[in-house]
Coordinates of C-alpha atoms in Angstrom, one line a residue:
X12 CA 24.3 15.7 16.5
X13 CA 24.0 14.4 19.9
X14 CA 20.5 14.5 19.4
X15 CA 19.7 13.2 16.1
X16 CA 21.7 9.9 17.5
X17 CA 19.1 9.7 20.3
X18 CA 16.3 10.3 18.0
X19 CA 17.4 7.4 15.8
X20 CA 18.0 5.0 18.4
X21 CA 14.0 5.5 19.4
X22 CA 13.0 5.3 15.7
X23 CA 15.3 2.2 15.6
X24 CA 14.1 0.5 18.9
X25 CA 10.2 1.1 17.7
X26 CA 11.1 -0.6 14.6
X27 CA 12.5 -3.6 15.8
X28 CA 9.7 -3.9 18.8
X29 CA 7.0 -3.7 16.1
X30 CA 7.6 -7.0 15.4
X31 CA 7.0 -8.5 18.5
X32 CA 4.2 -6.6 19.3
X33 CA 2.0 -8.5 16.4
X34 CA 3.6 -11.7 18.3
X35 CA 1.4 -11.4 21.0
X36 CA -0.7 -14.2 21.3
X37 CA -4.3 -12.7 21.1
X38 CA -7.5 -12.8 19.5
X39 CA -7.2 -9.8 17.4
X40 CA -3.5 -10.0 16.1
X41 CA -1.7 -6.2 15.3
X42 CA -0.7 -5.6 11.8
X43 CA 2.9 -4.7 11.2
X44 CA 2.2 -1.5 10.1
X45 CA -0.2 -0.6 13.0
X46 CA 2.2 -1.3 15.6
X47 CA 4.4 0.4 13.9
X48 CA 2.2 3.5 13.7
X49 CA 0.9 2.9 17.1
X50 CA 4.5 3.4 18.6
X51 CA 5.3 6.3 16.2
X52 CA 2.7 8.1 17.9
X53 CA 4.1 6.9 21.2
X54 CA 7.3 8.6 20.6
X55 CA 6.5 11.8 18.5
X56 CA 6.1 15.4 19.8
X57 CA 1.9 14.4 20.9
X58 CA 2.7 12.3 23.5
X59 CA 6.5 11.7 24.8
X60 CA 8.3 14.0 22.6
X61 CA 11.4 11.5 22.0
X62 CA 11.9 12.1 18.5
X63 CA 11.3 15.2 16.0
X64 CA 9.8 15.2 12.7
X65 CA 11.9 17.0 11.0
X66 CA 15.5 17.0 9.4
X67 CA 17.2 13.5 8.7
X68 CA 14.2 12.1 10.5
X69 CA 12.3 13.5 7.6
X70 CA 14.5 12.4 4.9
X71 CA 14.5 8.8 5.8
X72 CA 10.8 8.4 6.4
X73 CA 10.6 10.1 2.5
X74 CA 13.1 7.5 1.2
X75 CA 10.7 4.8 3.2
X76 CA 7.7 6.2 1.6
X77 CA 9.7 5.5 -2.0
X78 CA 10.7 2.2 -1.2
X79 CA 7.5 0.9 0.0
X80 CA 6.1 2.1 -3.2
X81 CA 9.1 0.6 -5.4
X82 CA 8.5 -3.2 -3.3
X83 CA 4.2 -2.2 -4.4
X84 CA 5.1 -2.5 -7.9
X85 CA 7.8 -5.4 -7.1
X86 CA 5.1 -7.6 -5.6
X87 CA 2.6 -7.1 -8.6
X88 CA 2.5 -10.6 -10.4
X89 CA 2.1 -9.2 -13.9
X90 CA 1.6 -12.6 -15.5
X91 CA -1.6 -13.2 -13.2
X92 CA -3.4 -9.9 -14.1
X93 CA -3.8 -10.6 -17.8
X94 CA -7.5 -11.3 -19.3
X95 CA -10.4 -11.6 -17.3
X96 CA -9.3 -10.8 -13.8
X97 CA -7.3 -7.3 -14.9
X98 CA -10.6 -6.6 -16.9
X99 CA -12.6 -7.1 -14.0
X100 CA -10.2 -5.3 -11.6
X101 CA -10.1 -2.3 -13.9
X102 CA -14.1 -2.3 -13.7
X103 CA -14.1 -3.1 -10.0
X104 CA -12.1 0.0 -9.5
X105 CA -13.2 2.2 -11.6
X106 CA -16.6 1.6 -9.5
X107 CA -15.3 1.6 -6.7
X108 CA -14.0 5.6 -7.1
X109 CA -17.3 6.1 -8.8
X110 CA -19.4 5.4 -5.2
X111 CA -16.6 6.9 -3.2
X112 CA -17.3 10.5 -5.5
X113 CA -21.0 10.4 -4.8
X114 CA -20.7 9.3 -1.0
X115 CA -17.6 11.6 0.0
X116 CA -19.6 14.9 -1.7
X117 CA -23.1 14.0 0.1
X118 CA -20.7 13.9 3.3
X119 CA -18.7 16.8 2.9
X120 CA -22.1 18.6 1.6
X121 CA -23.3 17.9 4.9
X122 CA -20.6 18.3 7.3
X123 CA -19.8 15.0 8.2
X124 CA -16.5 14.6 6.2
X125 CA -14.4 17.8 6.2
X126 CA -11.8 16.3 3.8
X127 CA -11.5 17.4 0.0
X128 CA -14.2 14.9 -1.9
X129 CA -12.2 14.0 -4.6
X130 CA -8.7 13.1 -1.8
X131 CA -10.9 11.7 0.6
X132 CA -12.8 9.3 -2.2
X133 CA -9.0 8.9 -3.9
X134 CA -8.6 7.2 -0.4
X135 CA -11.2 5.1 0.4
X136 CA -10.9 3.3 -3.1
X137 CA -7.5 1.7 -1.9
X138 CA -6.7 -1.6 -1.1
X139 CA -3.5 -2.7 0.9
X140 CA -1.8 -5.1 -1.0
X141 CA 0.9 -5.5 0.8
X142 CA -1.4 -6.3 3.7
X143 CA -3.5 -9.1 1.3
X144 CA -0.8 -10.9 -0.5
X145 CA 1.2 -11.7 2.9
X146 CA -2.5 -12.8 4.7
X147 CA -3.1 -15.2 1.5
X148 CA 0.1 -16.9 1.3
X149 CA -0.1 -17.7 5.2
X150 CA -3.2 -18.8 4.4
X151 CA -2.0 -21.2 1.6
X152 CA -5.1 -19.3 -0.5
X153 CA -2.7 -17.0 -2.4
X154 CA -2.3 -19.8 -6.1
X155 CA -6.5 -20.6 -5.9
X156 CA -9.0 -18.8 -7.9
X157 CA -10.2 -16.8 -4.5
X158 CA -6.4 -15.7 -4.2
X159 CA -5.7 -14.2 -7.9
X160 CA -8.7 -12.5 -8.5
X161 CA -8.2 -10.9 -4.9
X162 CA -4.5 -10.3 -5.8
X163 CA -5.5 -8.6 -9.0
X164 CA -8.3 -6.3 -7.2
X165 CA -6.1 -5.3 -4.7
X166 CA -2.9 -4.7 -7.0
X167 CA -5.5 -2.1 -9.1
X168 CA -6.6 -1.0 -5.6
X169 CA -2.9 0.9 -5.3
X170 CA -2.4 1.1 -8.8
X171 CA -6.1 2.9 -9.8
X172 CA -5.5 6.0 -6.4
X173 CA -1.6 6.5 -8.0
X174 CA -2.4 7.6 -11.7
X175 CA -5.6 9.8 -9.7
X176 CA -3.0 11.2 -7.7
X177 CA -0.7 12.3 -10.3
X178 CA -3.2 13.1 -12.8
X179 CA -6.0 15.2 -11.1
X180 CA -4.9 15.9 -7.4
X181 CA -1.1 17.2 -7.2
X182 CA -0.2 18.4 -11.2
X183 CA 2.8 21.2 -10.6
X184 CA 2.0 22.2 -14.2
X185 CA -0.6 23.6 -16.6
X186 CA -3.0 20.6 -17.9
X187 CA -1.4 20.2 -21.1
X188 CA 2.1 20.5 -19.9
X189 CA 1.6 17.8 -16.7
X190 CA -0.1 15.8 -19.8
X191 CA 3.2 16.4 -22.0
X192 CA 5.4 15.4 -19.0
X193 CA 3.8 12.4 -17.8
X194 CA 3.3 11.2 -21.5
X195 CA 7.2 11.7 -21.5
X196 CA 7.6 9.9 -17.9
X197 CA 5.5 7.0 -19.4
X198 CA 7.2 6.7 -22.1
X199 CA 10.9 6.8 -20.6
X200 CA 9.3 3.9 -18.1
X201 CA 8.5 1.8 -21.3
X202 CA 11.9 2.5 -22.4
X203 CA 13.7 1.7 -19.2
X204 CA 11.4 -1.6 -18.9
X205 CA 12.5 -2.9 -22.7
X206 CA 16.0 -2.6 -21.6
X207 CA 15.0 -5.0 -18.4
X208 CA 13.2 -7.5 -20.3
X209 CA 16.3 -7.4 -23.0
X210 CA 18.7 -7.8 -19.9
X211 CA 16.5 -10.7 -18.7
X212 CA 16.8 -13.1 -21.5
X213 CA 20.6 -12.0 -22.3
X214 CA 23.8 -13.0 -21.2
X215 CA 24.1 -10.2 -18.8
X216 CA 21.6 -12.3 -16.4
X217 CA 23.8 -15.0 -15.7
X218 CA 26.8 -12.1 -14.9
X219 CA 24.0 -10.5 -12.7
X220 CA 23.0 -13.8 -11.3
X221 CA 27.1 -14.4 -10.5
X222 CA 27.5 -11.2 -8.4
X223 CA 24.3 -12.0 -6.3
X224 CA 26.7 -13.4 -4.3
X225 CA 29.6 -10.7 -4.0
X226 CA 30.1 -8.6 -1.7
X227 CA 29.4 -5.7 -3.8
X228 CA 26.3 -6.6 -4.4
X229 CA 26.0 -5.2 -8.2
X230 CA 22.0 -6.5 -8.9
X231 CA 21.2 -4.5 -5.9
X232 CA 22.5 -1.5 -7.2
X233 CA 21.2 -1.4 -10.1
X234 CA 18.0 -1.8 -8.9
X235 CA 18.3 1.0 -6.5
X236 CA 20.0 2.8 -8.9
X237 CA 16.9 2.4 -11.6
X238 CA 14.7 3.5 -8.6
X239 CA 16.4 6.8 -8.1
X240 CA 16.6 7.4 -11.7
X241 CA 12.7 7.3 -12.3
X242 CA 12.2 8.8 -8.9
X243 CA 14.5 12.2 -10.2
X244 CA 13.0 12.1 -13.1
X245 CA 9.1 12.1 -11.8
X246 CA 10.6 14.9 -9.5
X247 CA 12.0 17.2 -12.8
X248 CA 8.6 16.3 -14.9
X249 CA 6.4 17.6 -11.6
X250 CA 5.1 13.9 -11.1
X251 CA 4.7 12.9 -7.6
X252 CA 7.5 10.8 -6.6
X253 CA 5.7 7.7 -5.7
X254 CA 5.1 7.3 -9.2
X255 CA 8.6 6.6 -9.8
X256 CA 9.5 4.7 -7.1
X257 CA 5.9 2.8 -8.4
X258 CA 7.2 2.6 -12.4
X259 CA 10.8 1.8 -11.3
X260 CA 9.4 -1.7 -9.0
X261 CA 7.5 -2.4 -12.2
X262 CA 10.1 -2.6 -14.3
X263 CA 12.6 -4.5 -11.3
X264 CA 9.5 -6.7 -11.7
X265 CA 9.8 -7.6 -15.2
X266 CA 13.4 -8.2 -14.9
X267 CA 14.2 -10.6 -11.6
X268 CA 11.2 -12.8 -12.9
X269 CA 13.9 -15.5 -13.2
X270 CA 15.3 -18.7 -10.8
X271 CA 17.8 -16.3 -9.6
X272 CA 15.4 -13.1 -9.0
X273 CA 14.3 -14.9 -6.1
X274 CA 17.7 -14.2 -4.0
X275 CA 17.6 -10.3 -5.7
X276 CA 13.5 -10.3 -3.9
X277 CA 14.9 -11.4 -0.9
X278 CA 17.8 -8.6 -0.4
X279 CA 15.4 -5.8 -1.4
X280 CA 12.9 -6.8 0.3
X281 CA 15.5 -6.9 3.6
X282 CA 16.3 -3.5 2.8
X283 CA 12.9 -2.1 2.1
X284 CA 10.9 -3.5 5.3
X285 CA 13.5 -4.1 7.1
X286 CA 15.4 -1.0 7.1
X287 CA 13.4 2.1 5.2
X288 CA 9.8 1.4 5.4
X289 CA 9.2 1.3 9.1
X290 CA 10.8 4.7 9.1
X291 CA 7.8 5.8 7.1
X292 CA 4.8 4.2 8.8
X293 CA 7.1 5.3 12.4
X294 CA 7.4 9.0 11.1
X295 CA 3.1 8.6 10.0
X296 CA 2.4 7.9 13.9
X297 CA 4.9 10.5 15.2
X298 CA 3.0 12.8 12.8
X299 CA -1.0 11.9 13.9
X300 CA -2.6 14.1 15.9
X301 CA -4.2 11.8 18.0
X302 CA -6.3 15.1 19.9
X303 CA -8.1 15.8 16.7
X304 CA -9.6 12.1 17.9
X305 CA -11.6 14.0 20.7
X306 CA -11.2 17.6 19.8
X307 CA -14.4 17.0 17.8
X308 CA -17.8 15.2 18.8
X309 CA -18.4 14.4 15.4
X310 CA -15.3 12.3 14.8
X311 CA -16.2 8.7 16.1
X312 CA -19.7 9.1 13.8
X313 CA -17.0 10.4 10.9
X314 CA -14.7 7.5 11.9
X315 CA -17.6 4.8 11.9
X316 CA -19.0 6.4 8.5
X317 CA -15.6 6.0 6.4
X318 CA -15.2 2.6 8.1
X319 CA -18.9 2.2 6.5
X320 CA -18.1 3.6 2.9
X321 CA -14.3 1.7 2.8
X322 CA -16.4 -1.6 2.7
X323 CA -19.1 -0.4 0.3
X324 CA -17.3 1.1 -1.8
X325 CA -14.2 -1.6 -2.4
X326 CA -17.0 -4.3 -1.6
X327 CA -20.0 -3.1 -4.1
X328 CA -17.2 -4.7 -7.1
X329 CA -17.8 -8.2 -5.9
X330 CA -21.2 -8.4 -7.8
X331 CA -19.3 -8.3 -10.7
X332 CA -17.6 -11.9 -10.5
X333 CA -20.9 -13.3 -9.1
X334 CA -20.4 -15.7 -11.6
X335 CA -16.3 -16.6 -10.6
X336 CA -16.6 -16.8 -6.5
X337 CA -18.9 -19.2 -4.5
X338 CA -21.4 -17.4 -2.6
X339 CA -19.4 -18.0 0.5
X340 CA -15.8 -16.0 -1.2
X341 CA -18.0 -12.7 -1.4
X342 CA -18.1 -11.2 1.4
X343 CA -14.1 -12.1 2.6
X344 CA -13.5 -10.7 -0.2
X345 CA -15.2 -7.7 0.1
X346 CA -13.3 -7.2 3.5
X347 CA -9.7 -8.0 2.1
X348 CA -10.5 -5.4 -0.7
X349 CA -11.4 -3.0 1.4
X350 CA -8.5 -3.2 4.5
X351 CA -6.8 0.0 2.9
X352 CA -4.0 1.5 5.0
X353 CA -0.7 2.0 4.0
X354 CA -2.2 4.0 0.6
X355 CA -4.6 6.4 3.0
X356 CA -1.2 7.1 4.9
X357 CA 0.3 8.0 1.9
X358 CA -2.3 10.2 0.3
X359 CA -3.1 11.6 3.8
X360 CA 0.8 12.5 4.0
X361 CA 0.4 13.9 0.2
X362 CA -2.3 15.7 1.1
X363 CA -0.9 17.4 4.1
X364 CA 2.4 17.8 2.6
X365 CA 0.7 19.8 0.3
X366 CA -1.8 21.7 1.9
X367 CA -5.1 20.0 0.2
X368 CA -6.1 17.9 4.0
X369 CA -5.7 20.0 7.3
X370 CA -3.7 17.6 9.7
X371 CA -7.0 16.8 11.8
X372 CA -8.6 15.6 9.2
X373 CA -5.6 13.1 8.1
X374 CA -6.2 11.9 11.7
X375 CA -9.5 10.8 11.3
X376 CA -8.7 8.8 7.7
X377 CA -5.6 7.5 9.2
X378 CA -8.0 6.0 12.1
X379 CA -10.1 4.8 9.8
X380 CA -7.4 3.0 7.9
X381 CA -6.0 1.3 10.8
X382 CA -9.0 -0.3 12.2
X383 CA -10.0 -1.5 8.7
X384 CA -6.5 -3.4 8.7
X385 CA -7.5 -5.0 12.1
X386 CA -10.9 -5.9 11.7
X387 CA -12.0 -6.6 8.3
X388 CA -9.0 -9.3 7.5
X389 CA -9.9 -11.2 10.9
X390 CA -13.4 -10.8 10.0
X391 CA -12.9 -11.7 6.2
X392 CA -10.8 -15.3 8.2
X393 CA -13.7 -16.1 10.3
X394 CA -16.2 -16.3 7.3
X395 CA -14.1 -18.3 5.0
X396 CA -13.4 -20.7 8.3
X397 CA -16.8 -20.8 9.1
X398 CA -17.7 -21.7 5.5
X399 CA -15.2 -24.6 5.1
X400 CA -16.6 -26.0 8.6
X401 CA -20.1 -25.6 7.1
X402 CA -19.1 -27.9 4.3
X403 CA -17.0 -30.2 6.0
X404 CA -20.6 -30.7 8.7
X405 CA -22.5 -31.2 4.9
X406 CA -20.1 -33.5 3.8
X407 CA -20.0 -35.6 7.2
X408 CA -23.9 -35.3 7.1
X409 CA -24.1 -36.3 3.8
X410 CA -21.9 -39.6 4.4
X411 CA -23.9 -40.5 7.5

């Protein structure tokens, strides 16, 4: 017990140094995540050895790997994804997995990616969106044109690798069974969602809305209450848990989109990142094998090449709203679609949870990952800056 008190105190201090660690006042600002990764690996058993991965420690980084997904589907601005841009998202995806098939099969043909095709192409389709929405409302782009179509890409980035998961990579089921079950799942979601819009436009809001600010905090609980419902029940139907925790954010989502589900956002999101979801991405460094980085010569090329196919494959959808961004949008937003990692730590965790992607190889997609989260949203910044000073030098030309 001693021990385990220990262990969380390092798994507590990482996460609340994390944060200052992207304060440092540098050219190349850390993600949250990374440094959060970065000191996981600092503390597991590869390097210092403070803190196992295993027991409670385990527990908590699986109910952080829930919650992250449950805030996913929270942060998803339904209203905004209707018509044209969810039509072109779908197609931008659906592309997107298409190239990452080919590619990931003509590597692994040859050597160069050891990973399963279809896992490793599952993974390079992602997008982070809860790395993009944060970067775009800092940047005050997040309400323009640029800012909802890259919203919408990047919420069917996370949404598009989920139903592949569940459907093709981890059934626990024969086909028609897993069909059966998820077709059930689905339909308990839809069931559980009409009952949230019901509650939304009732007189039970304004009861909700009152307890808000009580101390027993009765909206919250219900919301991690519906979570742990459609988690259980994923679990009993042999769907992979993250599609719960997904479904049940959804339908949160539906229901808090209301004045008062502002304050409800606000407390969940204090729990989820500032509580349970560092424990994830803290547990995902403490797992990485940072020697398979060096045990092989052909990981930098394998590194560089996944680097490669993450921006072709989430960038090659941009030539289909050729006609809806400026010439100039294209290629940032080819880089914000494809910075990828919290998903590729998830499916790399999926995958070695359940034997489909030796741990060496989760190392190298995991590395891959984390550079694309440091140097294709700075790179995607410096283009759109570089643009606006462009036009503001035309502009001042032009009125000379």
């Amino acid at each position: 017990m001693e021990n385990l008190h220990s262990e969380l105190f390092f798994i507590a201090f990482a996460a609340a140094l994390a944060p200052l660690l992207t304060q440092i006042p540098t050219r190349f600002r850390m993600p949250l995540l990374v440094a959060e990764i970065l000191l996981g690996m600092l503390i597991g058993p590869h390097i210092l050895n403070l803190v196992s991965t295993d027991g409670l420690v385990a527990l908590l980084g699986e109910l952080g790997l829930t919650f992250l997904l449950f805030m996913v589907g929270l942060e998803i601005d339904l209203d905004q994804m209707h018509g044209k841009p969810l039509t072109l998202s779908i197609s931008g995806w659906l592309m997107s997995f298409a190239i990452a098939i080919v590619f990931m099969n003509i590597f692994h043909s040859i050597g160069l990616i050891q990973a399963p095709p279809v896992l490793a192409a599952v993974a390079i389709s992602t997008t982070a969106l809860g790395i993009v929405a944060p970067i775009l409302r800092q940047a005050g782009t997040i309400n323009t044109d640029f800012g909802k179509l890259l919203l919408s890409a990047a919420a069917m980035g996370e949404f598009g690798p989920l139903m592949v998961i569940t459907f093709l990579l981890i059934p626990t089921h024969s086909t028609v069974w897993h069909t059966l079950f998820m077709l059930a799942f689905v339909g308990i979601t839809f069931l559980v969602a009409d009952m949230a819009i019901r509650v939304r436009t009732s007189e039970w809001m304004d009861l909700i809305a009152k307890a808000m600010k009580q101390g027993g905090q009765f909206p919250v609980r219900i919301c991690i209450a519906a979570q742990a419902l459609l988690v259980a029940l994923a679990y009993q139907f042999g769907i992979n848990v993250v599609i719960g925790a997904f479904a049940a954010g959804l339908v949160v989502n539906l229901t808090t989109r209301t004045e008062g589900g502002a304050i409800l956002r606000y407390k969940l999101d204090a729990i989820g990142y500032g509580f349970l979801i560092p424990f994830f991405f803290i547990l995902a460094g403490m797992r990485f094998n940072i020697s398979a980085l060096w045990a092989d010569p052909l990981v930098p090329l394998q590194i560089i090449a996944l680097l490669g196919l993450l921006l072709l494959v989430r960038g090659a959808p941009v030539l289909l709203y050729k006609g809806l961004l400026k010439a100039s949008d294209r290629l940032p937003f080819a880089l914000y679609s494809a910075t990828g990692l919290p998903l590729i730590v998830i499916i790399s965790e999926i995958g070695v949870t359940s034997g489909l992607l030796p741990t060496d190889r989760a190392a190298v997609l995991v590395s891959a990952g984390m550079i694309s989260v440091l140097l294709f949203p700075i790179l995607a910044h410096k283009f759109i800056e570089d643009a606006k000073q462009t036009e503001q030098t035309r502009a001042s030309d032009m009125g000379d």
